[in-house]
Short mmCIF file of C-alpha atoms and ligand atoms in Angstrom, two decimals:
data_model
loop_
_atom_site.label_atom_id
_atom_site.label_comp_id
_atom_site.label_asym_id
_atom_site.label_seq_id
_atom_site.Cartn_x
_atom_site.Cartn_y
_atom_site.Cartn_z
CA MET A 1 0.27 0.80 0.31
CA PRO A 2 1.82 3.39 -1.15
CA LEU A 3 1.46 6.27 1.83
CA LYS A 4 -1.03 8.32 2.95
CA SER A 5 -2.02 10.43 5.43
CA ARG A 6 -4.72 9.43 7.91
CA ILE A 7 -6.42 12.19 10.41
CA THR A 8 -5.69 10.50 13.89
CA GLY A 9 -7.26 13.85 15.92
CA THR A 10 -9.40 16.90 15.93
CA GLY A 11 -9.75 20.24 18.27
CA SER A 12 -11.51 22.72 17.84
CA TYR A 13 -12.08 26.47 20.63
CA VAL A 14 -14.44 29.66 19.85
CA PRO A 15 -13.90 32.16 22.26
CA GLU A 16 -16.48 32.20 25.44
CA LYS A 17 -17.85 35.96 24.33
CA VAL A 18 -21.81 35.93 22.37
CA LEU A 19 -22.74 38.28 19.41
CA ASP A 20 -25.95 37.67 18.50
CA ASN A 21 -28.02 39.59 15.68
CA PHE A 22 -30.23 41.76 18.88
CA ASP A 23 -26.48 42.85 19.72
CA LEU A 24 -25.65 43.94 16.50
CA GLU A 25 -28.46 45.79 15.46
CA LYS A 26 -27.76 48.45 18.20
CA LYS A 27 -24.42 48.53 16.36
CA VAL A 28 -26.01 48.74 12.26
CA ASP A 29 -28.57 49.39 10.12
CA THR A 30 -29.76 44.78 10.29
CA SER A 31 -32.27 43.21 11.19
CA ASP A 32 -31.69 39.03 12.93
CA GLU A 33 -34.84 38.35 10.29
CA TRP A 34 -33.00 39.90 7.69
CA ILE A 35 -29.61 37.94 8.52
CA ILE A 36 -31.03 34.29 8.78
CA GLU A 37 -32.87 35.09 5.88
CA ARG A 38 -30.09 35.31 3.81
CA THR A 39 -27.39 34.11 5.59
CA GLY A 40 -28.70 31.51 8.20
CA ILE A 41 -26.62 32.96 11.02
CA ARG A 42 -27.91 33.54 14.56
CA GLU A 43 -24.94 34.64 16.51
CA ARG A 44 -20.49 34.63 16.49
CA ARG A 45 -17.97 34.97 19.19
CA ILE A 46 -15.98 37.29 19.35
CA ALA A 47 -12.51 36.90 20.99
CA GLU A 48 -11.02 39.56 24.59
CA SER A 49 -9.06 42.30 23.26
CA ALA A 50 -6.08 40.39 24.75
CA GLU A 51 -7.02 37.16 22.92
CA THR A 52 -4.85 36.26 19.67
CA THR A 53 -5.08 33.98 16.83
CA SER A 54 -2.34 31.45 18.20
CA ASP A 55 -4.92 31.85 21.67
CA LEU A 56 -7.02 29.91 19.41
CA SER A 57 -4.84 28.01 17.73
CA LEU A 58 -2.94 27.01 21.00
CA GLU A 59 -6.56 25.34 22.73
CA ALA A 60 -7.44 24.05 19.52
CA SER A 61 -3.92 21.85 19.14
CA LYS A 62 -3.81 20.77 22.52
CA LYS A 63 -7.60 19.06 22.46
CA ALA A 64 -6.05 17.43 19.05
CA LEU A 65 -2.77 16.50 20.21
CA GLN A 66 -5.29 14.99 23.24
CA ALA A 67 -7.57 12.75 21.00
CA ALA A 68 -4.51 11.51 19.04
CA GLY A 69 -2.39 10.72 22.12
CA VAL A 70 1.11 12.65 20.24
CA LYS A 71 3.09 14.49 22.12
CA PRO A 72 4.16 18.24 21.12
CA LYS A 73 7.72 17.18 21.40
CA GLU A 74 7.07 14.15 17.81
CA ILE A 75 5.77 17.11 16.10
CA ASP A 76 7.26 16.91 12.49
CA LEU A 77 5.49 20.25 11.66
CA ILE A 78 3.09 22.85 11.89
CA ILE A 79 0.87 24.75 8.81
CA VAL A 80 -1.67 27.13 9.88
CA ALA A 81 -3.88 28.71 7.94
CA THR A 82 -5.37 32.05 8.71
CA MET A 83 -4.95 35.78 7.76
CA THR A 84 -5.69 37.27 11.09
CA GLY A 85 -2.33 36.44 11.75
CA ASP A 86 -0.81 38.03 15.45
CA MET A 87 1.38 40.41 13.57
CA PRO A 88 2.51 39.64 9.94
CA MET A 89 6.16 38.22 11.04
CA PRO A 90 6.85 35.76 12.11
CA SER A 91 3.79 32.80 11.27
CA THR A 92 1.79 32.18 13.78
CA ALA A 93 2.72 29.28 13.54
CA SER A 94 6.42 30.04 15.01
CA ILE A 95 4.55 31.60 17.80
CA LEU A 96 2.24 28.46 18.14
CA GLN A 97 5.55 26.33 18.02
CA ARG A 98 6.63 27.47 20.77
CA LYS A 99 3.32 28.44 22.78
CA LEU A 100 3.33 24.62 22.84
CA GLY A 101 6.39 23.89 22.76
CA ALA A 102 6.86 21.79 20.19
CA LYS A 103 10.26 22.19 19.96
CA ASN A 104 11.36 19.81 16.74
CA ALA A 105 8.87 21.59 14.51
CA GLY A 106 9.12 23.35 11.23
CA ALA A 107 6.33 25.91 11.05
CA PHE A 108 4.81 28.24 8.40
CA ASP A 109 1.23 29.88 7.37
CA LEU A 110 -0.89 29.83 5.18
CA ASN A 111 -3.16 31.86 3.58
CA ALA A 112 -5.54 30.89 1.25
CA ALA A 113 -8.62 32.58 2.98
CA CYS A 114 -12.05 30.93 3.51
CA SER A 115 -10.61 27.99 1.27
CA GLY A 116 -6.81 27.87 3.68
CA PHE A 117 -7.34 24.80 5.82
CA LEU A 118 -7.80 22.54 2.87
CA TYR A 119 -5.01 24.00 1.49
CA GLY A 120 -3.21 22.78 4.23
CA LEU A 121 -4.65 19.81 4.17
CA SER A 122 -3.38 19.51 0.80
CA VAL A 123 0.21 20.23 1.80
CA ALA A 124 0.82 18.87 4.41
CA ASP A 125 -1.51 15.55 2.24
CA ASN A 126 1.25 15.65 0.07
CA PHE A 127 4.33 16.32 2.71
CA VAL A 128 4.05 13.31 4.71
CA LYS A 129 2.63 10.96 0.92
CA ALA A 130 6.00 12.57 -0.79
CA GLY A 131 7.85 10.40 3.27
CA THR A 132 8.72 14.08 4.59
CA PHE A 133 7.15 14.07 7.26
CA LYS A 134 5.23 12.10 9.30
CA LYS A 135 3.47 13.77 11.80
CA ILE A 136 1.12 17.52 10.79
CA LEU A 137 -0.26 19.86 13.10
CA LEU A 138 -1.87 21.19 11.09
CA VAL A 139 -4.79 24.86 12.09
CA GLY A 140 -6.91 26.86 10.81
CA ALA A 141 -7.57 29.77 12.81
CA GLU A 142 -9.30 33.69 13.30
CA VAL A 143 -9.24 36.51 14.28
CA MET A 144 -12.24 37.96 12.02
CA SER A 145 -13.17 40.52 15.18
CA LYS A 146 -10.05 42.51 14.98
CA PHE A 147 -9.96 42.67 11.14
CA ILE A 148 -13.87 44.07 10.39
CA ASP A 149 -15.64 46.91 9.83
CA TRP A 150 -18.45 47.44 12.09
CA LYS A 151 -19.88 50.13 10.60
CA ASP A 152 -20.38 48.48 7.13
CA ARG A 153 -23.23 46.83 7.92
CA THR A 154 -22.33 44.08 4.60
CA THR A 155 -19.70 42.41 6.03
CA CYS A 156 -19.41 42.81 9.77
CA VAL A 157 -22.89 40.22 10.42
CA LEU A 158 -20.82 37.59 8.28
CA PHE A 159 -17.24 36.35 10.23
CA GLY A 160 -17.12 35.40 13.99
CA ASP A 161 -13.71 34.42 15.79
CA GLY A 162 -12.02 30.55 16.18
CA ALA A 163 -10.90 28.33 15.93
CA GLY A 164 -10.13 23.95 14.75
CA ALA A 165 -6.83 21.31 14.58
CA VAL A 166 -6.24 18.58 13.11
CA VAL A 167 -2.90 16.11 13.59
CA LEU A 168 -2.41 13.66 10.52
CA GLU A 169 -0.02 11.14 10.42
CA ALA A 170 1.27 8.94 7.62
CA THR A 171 -0.24 5.19 7.62
CA SER A 172 -0.17 1.97 4.89
CA GLY A 173 -3.79 1.28 5.60
CA LYS A 174 -7.09 1.94 3.57
CA ARG A 175 -8.50 5.01 5.59
CA GLY A 176 -6.83 8.90 4.91
CA ILE A 177 -7.11 11.47 2.46
CA LEU A 178 -7.94 10.19 -0.21
CA SER A 179 -7.43 13.70 -3.44
CA THR A 180 -7.06 16.83 -2.32
CA HIS A 181 -7.98 19.46 -5.23
CA ILE A 182 -7.23 23.75 -4.68
CA TYR A 183 -8.06 25.79 -7.52
CA SER A 184 -7.89 30.06 -7.44
CA ASP A 185 -8.94 32.68 -9.81
CA GLY A 186 -6.34 36.16 -8.98
CA ASN A 187 -8.64 37.47 -11.74
CA LEU A 188 -10.67 38.57 -9.12
CA TRP A 189 -9.22 38.92 -6.03
CA ASP A 190 -11.35 42.08 -5.50
CA PHE A 191 -14.28 40.67 -4.40
CA ILE A 192 -12.73 40.01 -0.99
CA CYS A 193 -9.85 42.04 0.29
CA LEU A 194 -8.01 43.32 2.91
CA PRO A 195 -7.01 46.23 0.21
CA GLY A 196 -5.04 47.89 3.61
CA GLY A 197 -1.89 47.40 4.96
CA GLY A 198 0.12 45.33 3.14
CA SER A 199 3.76 46.28 -0.27
CA GLU A 200 0.44 48.49 -2.10
CA HIS A 201 -0.70 50.47 0.68
CA PRO A 202 1.65 50.44 3.34
CA PRO A 203 0.02 51.34 6.27
CA SER A 204 -0.81 55.08 6.28
CA LEU A 205 -2.44 57.70 7.89
CA LYS A 206 -4.34 57.68 4.90
CA THR A 207 -5.81 54.16 4.81
CA ILE A 208 -6.42 54.33 8.36
CA LYS A 209 -8.64 56.93 7.22
CA ASN A 210 -10.49 55.19 4.49
CA ARG A 211 -10.85 52.43 6.58
CA MET A 212 -8.58 49.66 4.42
CA HIS A 213 -7.46 47.31 7.21
CA PHE A 214 -10.53 46.04 6.80
CA VAL A 215 -12.26 43.30 5.25
CA LYS A 216 -14.36 44.25 1.94
CA MET A 217 -16.62 42.06 0.19
CA LYS A 218 -18.62 42.36 -2.98
CA GLY A 219 -21.71 39.63 -1.25
CA ASN A 220 -23.86 38.80 -4.07
CA GLU A 221 -20.67 38.56 -7.16
CA THR A 222 -18.93 36.44 -4.23
CA PHE A 223 -22.14 34.05 -3.56
CA LYS A 224 -22.32 33.43 -7.77
CA VAL A 225 -18.99 32.33 -8.30
CA ALA A 226 -19.47 30.38 -5.40
CA VAL A 227 -22.63 28.35 -5.66
CA ARG A 228 -21.13 27.23 -9.66
CA THR A 229 -18.24 26.81 -8.66
CA LEU A 230 -19.57 24.28 -5.90
CA GLU A 231 -21.54 22.70 -7.04
CA LYS A 232 -19.26 21.69 -10.24
CA LEU A 233 -16.27 20.64 -7.44
CA VAL A 234 -18.16 18.14 -5.63
CA ILE A 235 -19.94 16.70 -7.99
CA ASN A 236 -15.42 16.42 -9.59
CA THR A 237 -13.90 15.21 -6.40
CA LEU A 238 -16.07 12.60 -6.25
CA LYS A 239 -16.08 11.68 -9.55
CA VAL A 240 -11.84 11.24 -9.39
CA ASN A 241 -12.10 8.88 -6.73
CA ASN A 242 -14.57 6.96 -8.51
CA VAL A 243 -17.28 7.73 -5.37
CA LYS A 244 -20.99 7.97 -6.09
CA PRO A 245 -23.32 10.92 -3.97
CA SER A 246 -25.00 8.05 -2.34
CA GLU A 247 -22.31 7.09 -0.58
CA LEU A 248 -21.19 10.47 0.92
CA ALA A 249 -21.42 9.31 4.73
CA MET A 250 -21.39 13.17 4.94
CA LEU A 251 -20.31 16.80 3.48
CA ILE A 252 -18.17 19.00 5.53
CA PRO A 253 -18.55 21.88 3.93
CA HIS A 254 -17.11 25.86 4.91
CA GLN A 255 -19.82 28.59 6.53
CA ALA A 256 -20.28 30.97 4.43
CA ASN A 257 -24.07 30.83 3.92
CA LEU A 258 -26.29 28.78 4.62
CA ARG A 259 -28.29 29.23 1.08
CA ILE A 260 -24.98 28.25 -0.80
CA ILE A 261 -24.34 24.75 1.35
CA SER A 262 -28.17 23.95 0.56
CA ALA A 263 -27.56 24.32 -3.32
CA THR A 264 -24.31 22.06 -3.13
CA ALA A 265 -26.33 19.47 -1.03
CA LYS A 266 -29.00 20.08 -3.02
CA ARG A 267 -26.45 18.84 -5.75
CA LEU A 268 -25.65 16.94 -4.26
CA LYS A 269 -28.70 14.88 -3.31
CA LEU A 270 -27.46 15.10 -0.26
CA SER A 271 -30.38 15.09 3.40
CA MET A 272 -29.04 18.41 4.89
CA SER A 273 -29.16 15.94 8.35
CA ARG A 274 -25.73 14.48 6.13
CA VAL A 275 -24.74 18.04 6.01
CA ALA A 276 -22.34 19.37 9.00
CA ILE A 277 -23.50 23.18 10.08
CA ASN A 278 -22.64 25.59 12.85
CA LEU A 279 -22.33 29.34 11.09
CA ASP A 280 -26.01 29.01 12.92
CA ARG A 281 -23.95 29.21 16.31
CA TYR A 282 -20.77 31.07 14.96
CA GLY A 283 -20.73 32.69 11.38
CA ASN A 284 -18.55 33.01 8.83
CA THR A 285 -14.90 31.70 10.99
CA SER A 286 -13.17 32.09 7.35
CA SER A 287 -9.88 29.48 8.41
CA ALA A 288 -11.25 27.27 11.35
CA SER A 289 -15.37 26.58 9.06
CA ILE A 290 -14.41 22.85 8.99
CA PRO A 291 -11.76 21.92 11.01
CA ILE A 292 -14.27 22.63 13.76
CA ALA A 293 -16.95 21.09 12.74
CA LEU A 294 -14.80 18.27 12.05
CA ASP A 295 -14.63 18.06 15.30
CA GLU A 296 -17.93 18.87 16.51
CA VAL A 297 -18.94 15.92 13.98
CA VAL A 298 -15.77 14.17 15.09
CA ARG A 299 -16.99 14.20 18.54
CA ASP A 300 -20.14 13.42 18.11
CA GLY A 301 -19.93 9.84 17.00
CA ARG A 302 -21.44 11.51 13.66
CA ILE A 303 -19.60 9.78 11.92
CA ARG A 304 -17.63 6.49 11.34
CA ASN A 305 -15.01 4.13 10.34
CA GLY A 306 -14.68 3.06 7.31
CA GLU A 307 -16.80 6.00 5.53
CA TYR A 308 -16.72 8.65 3.55
CA ILE A 309 -16.96 12.31 4.39
CA LEU A 310 -16.10 15.11 1.36
CA LEU A 311 -15.38 19.11 2.50
CA GLU A 312 -15.38 21.38 0.44
CA ALA A 313 -14.31 25.53 0.68
CA PHE A 314 -14.09 28.26 -1.02
CA GLY A 315 -13.28 32.53 -0.71
CA SER A 316 -10.91 34.53 -1.19
CA GLY A 317 -8.66 34.42 -3.87
CA LEU A 318 -10.78 34.09 -4.92
CA THR A 319 -9.94 30.36 -4.12
CA TRP A 320 -11.34 26.96 -3.61
CA ALA A 321 -11.44 23.77 -2.77
CA SER A 322 -12.32 20.76 -1.60
CA ALA A 323 -10.52 16.99 -0.31
CA LEU A 324 -12.33 13.20 -0.11
CA ILE A 325 -11.56 11.38 2.66
CA LYS A 326 -11.61 8.02 4.31
CA TRP A 327 -12.78 8.24 7.67
N1 LIG B 1 -28.93 43.17 7.12
C1 LIG B 1 -29.92 44.49 6.03
N2 LIG B 1 -29.66 44.55 4.90
C2 LIG B 1 -28.78 44.34 4.27
C3 LIG B 1 -27.52 43.79 4.38
C4 LIG B 1 -27.65 43.27 6.21
N3 LIG B 1 -26.68 43.35 7.50
N4 LIG B 1 -26.30 44.14 4.48
C5 LIG B 1 -26.59 44.11 3.30
N5 LIG B 1 -28.41 44.93 3.08
C6 LIG B 1 -28.71 44.71 2.14
C7 LIG B 1 -28.10 45.19 1.51
O1 LIG B 1 -27.62 47.01 1.16
C8 LIG B 1 -29.41 45.28 -0.05
O2 LIG B 1 -29.57 46.13 -0.07
P1 LIG B 1 -30.49 47.09 -1.59
O3 LIG B 1 -31.19 45.30 -2.48
O4 LIG B 1 -31.41 48.14 -1.25
O5 LIG B 1 -29.58 46.99 -2.16
C9 LIG B 1 -29.39 43.75 0.77
O6 LIG B 1 -29.82 43.67 1.15
C10 LIG B 1 -29.24 42.48 -0.75
O7 LIG B 1 -28.16 42.54 -0.64
P2 LIG B 1 -27.48 41.95 -1.69
O8 LIG B 1 -25.75 41.85 -1.45
O9 LIG B 1 -28.05 41.69 -2.41
O10 LIG B 1 -27.88 40.80 -0.47
P3 LIG B 1 -27.15 38.91 -0.41
O11 LIG B 1 -28.67 37.92 -0.89
O12 LIG B 1 -26.67 38.72 -1.79
O13 LIG B 1 -26.39 38.83 1.18
C11 LIG B 1 -24.69 37.62 1.72
C12 LIG B 1 -25.44 38.56 0.71
C13 LIG B 1 -24.80 37.61 2.73
C14 LIG B 1 -23.29 38.23 1.98
C15 LIG B 1 -23.66 36.76 0.81
O14 LIG B 1 -24.61 37.53 -1.09
C16 LIG B 1 -23.17 36.27 1.01
O15 LIG B 1 -23.86 35.23 1.03
N6 LIG B 1 -22.44 36.36 0.26
C17 LIG B 1 -21.46 34.73 -0.18
C18 LIG B 1 -19.80 35.41 0.61
C19 LIG B 1 -18.73 34.30 0.32
O16 LIG B 1 -18.93 32.64 0.13
N7 LIG B 1 -16.89 34.59 0.55
C20 LIG B 1 -16.45 34.02 0.63
C21 LIG B 1 -15.72 33.44 1.71
S1 LIG B 1 -15.68 34.83 2.85
C22 LIG B 1 -13.27 35.39 3.45
O17 LIG B 1 -13.12 34.12 1.77
C23 LIG B 1 -13.23 36.23 4.44
#
């Protein structure tokens, strides 16, 4: 049997503070009814001002390592998928490495926005398949609330903070990651962006005044591309693995909008009881949404050994990605 990677432990963490739609009604011109009808979101978690992306990552990672029975010193590599890292440098992965005491691990961040976790899964899977590393800690973590314009009702109602982590280990068995798929269309970069603070618009009084350090999104345009793209993506991912939609135990989608998720499930003729949902409680946690949802279904016993699960995501870049796993 050729070498494969298998997820041997999952963990997640969300901050304690809850911000519900009624709280948002007091901040911007919106309503609980509009938010639920257009997105499916009821509430989201918000980090404390001192809480960082590496803090959230640490809590999720400790649980994933415990579930896998792996000690921090055994980890060969740490990847943190994030677009809201503690600071531009060093990487949040290096900060997490110190906090965990994972002194034998290489560490780097990866930014593919909401598709980040699945991009990370693809990178980690290929490192394992190549025989480079045996044990990898992959985290998707975001503190979105510090990069949201709380005066912009078109974005501030959508996002939340959280972290999810998985431990990947080498295996020669039949269970594990069967395939990963990553894509991008940079022509549509301005559909979702955070324009300030990089080399194009370095931080200045002007970038602050123009609110360029906050997420901007063309929501409706993004919505249409997301639905079309994800429908094709999930069908192709199953096809290359010769797996029928009826053989799927669970779909674990990125949690941006319940209407996007329902459209994908409908294309697969999958009942919503077989779709992992957490955006009602956490909003869009970007790269954290899939590993949090995965951790929830694993801990609830909703997936059993040997079952097929399909993961898919869509986000800024634009980027999109998927993975098929035999659990
Ligand atoms: N409350 C009340 N009204 C609102 C709000 C709000 N919070 N936000 C927008 N509206 C208004 C708009 O101003 C507009 O009013 P108008 O008709 O008078 O102009 C109306 O509601 C409809 O706005 P749309 O943007 O057309 O609403 P839509 O149904 O498209 O829903 C949403 C918006 C929820 C953002 C949706 O388009 C969506 O989910 N898009 C995809 C997001 C996504 O998948 N992003 C990728 C991941 S994110 C990442 O990578 C960081």
